[in-house]
Structure formats: C-alpha cells, structure tokens
Tab-separated table of C-alpha atoms and ligand atoms in Angstrom:
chain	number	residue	atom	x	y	z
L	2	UNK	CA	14.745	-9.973	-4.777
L	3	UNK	CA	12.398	-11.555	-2.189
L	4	UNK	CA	9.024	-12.979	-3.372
L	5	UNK	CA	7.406	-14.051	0.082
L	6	UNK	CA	3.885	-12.726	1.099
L	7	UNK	CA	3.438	-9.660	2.733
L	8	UNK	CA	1.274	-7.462	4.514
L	9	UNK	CA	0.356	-3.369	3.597
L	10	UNK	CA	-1.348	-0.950	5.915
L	11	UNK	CA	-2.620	2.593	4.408
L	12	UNK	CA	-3.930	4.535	6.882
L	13	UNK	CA	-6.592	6.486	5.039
L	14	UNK	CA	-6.762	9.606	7.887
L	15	UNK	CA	-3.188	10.190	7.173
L	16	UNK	CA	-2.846	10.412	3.824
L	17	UNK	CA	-2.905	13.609	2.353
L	18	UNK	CA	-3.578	12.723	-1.459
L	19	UNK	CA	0.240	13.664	-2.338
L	20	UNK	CA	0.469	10.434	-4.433
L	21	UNK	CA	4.098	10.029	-3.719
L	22	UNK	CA	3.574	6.668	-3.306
L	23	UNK	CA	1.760	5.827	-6.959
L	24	UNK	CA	4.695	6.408	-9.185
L	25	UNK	CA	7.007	3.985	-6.701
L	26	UNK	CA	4.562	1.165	-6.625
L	27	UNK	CA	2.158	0.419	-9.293
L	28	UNK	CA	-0.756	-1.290	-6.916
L	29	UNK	CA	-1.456	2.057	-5.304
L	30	UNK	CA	-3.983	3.722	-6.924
L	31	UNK	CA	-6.028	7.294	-6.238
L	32	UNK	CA	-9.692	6.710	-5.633
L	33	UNK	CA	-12.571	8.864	-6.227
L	34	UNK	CA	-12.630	10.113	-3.042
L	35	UNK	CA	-8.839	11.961	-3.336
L	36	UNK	CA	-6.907	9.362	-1.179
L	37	UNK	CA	-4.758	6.633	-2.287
L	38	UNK	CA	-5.827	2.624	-2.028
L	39	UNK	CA	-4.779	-0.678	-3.667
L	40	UNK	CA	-5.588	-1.666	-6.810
L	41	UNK	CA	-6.935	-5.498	-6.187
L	42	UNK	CA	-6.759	-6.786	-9.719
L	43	UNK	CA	-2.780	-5.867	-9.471
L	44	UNK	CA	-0.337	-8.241	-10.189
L	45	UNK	CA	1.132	-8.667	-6.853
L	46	UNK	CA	-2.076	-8.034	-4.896
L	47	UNK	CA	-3.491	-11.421	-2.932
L	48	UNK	CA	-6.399	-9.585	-0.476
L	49	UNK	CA	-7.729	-5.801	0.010
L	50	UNK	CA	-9.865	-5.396	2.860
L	51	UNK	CA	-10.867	-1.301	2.822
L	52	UNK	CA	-12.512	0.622	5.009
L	53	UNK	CA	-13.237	4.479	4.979
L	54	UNK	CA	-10.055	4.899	7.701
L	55	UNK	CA	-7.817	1.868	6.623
L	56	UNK	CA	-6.750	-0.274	3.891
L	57	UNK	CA	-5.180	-3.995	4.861
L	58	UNK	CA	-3.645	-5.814	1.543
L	59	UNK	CA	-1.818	-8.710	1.379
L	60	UNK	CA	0.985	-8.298	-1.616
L	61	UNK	CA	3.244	-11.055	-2.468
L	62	UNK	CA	6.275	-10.523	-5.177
L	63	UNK	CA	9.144	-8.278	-4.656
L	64	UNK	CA	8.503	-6.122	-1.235
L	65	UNK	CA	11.124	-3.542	-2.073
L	66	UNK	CA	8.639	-1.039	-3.924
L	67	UNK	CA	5.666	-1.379	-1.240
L	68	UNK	CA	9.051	-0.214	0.755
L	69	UNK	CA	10.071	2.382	-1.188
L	70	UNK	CA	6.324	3.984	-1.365
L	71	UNK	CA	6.313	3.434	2.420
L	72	UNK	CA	9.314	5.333	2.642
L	73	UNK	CA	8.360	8.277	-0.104
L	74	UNK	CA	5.145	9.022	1.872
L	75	UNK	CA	5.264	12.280	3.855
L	76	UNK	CA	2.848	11.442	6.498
L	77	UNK	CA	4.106	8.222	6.862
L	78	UNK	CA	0.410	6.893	6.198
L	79	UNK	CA	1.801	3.486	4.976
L	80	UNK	CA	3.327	0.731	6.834
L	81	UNK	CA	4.885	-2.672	5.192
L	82	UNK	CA	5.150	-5.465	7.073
L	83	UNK	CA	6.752	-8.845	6.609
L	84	UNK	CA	4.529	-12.192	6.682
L	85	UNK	CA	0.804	-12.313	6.354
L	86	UNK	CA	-0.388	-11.675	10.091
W	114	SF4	S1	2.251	8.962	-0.637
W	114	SF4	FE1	1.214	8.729	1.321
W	114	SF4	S2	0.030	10.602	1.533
W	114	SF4	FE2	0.580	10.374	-0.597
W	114	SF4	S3	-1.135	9.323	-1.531
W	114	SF4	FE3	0.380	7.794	-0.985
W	114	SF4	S4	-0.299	7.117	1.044
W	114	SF4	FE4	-1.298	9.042	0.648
C-alpha cells in the first residue's frame, strides 16, 4: 500500500454524471450541479482547486482507489498522477 502524495485531475466537460467513480473512491462526491468533484474535508484530501471545467486535488494515502475510479470512469474524465506537480 503506498501512502505518498498525489495528484487528481477531473475534467468536468467530460464527465457525464455516471458516478462510477463515487462508490470506488470515497473523496468523489456529486455536486449540485450533476457532475462529480472532491470532497475537501476527506480524509485523504490535502488541496482542491475547482473550476467550472476542471478539478486539481492533491490526495495523499493509498493511490490505488483514486486508480481504480480513474479506471471505472467511462469517459475517462479522471486522470491520477504520481507526485504533487
Ligand atoms: S465516473 Fe467519470 S463520468 Fe462518472 S461521475 Fe465519475 S468522473 Fe464523472
């Protein structure tokens, strides 16, 4: 199990509400407008930056569910990346 820092992109224009992703990893979260974001009060969650297209989050803890979302999404809308740049 790997605990470093890492870095979560959700593109917001992709994502088609299917909420694949929620039930694999806890710190994504629907918001009012339909689409999913990250939940910044979640364990695991360090940063959210949001925008209407985008969200950025740093997560630290165990990478392999932000993995497994990334992998259940359809569109492909989110993208995990190792490190914190
Ligand atoms: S699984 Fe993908 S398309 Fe579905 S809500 Fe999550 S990010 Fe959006």
């Amino acid at each position: 199990m790997s605990t470093e820092t890492y870095r979560v992109e959700l593109d917001r224009e992709a994502c088609d509400g299917i909420f694949a992703c929620l039930v694999r990893d806890e710190r994504f979260v629907e918001d009012d407008t339909g689409l999913a974001t990250v939940d910044p009060t979640a364990d695991g969650v360090v940063d959210v930056d949001q925008t209407e297209s985008r969200v950025v989050a740093t997560f630290d803890g165990d990478i392999e569910d932000a993995e497994l979302a990334a992998r259940a999404c359809p569109p492909n809308a989110i993208t995990v990346r190792e490190g914190s740049e």
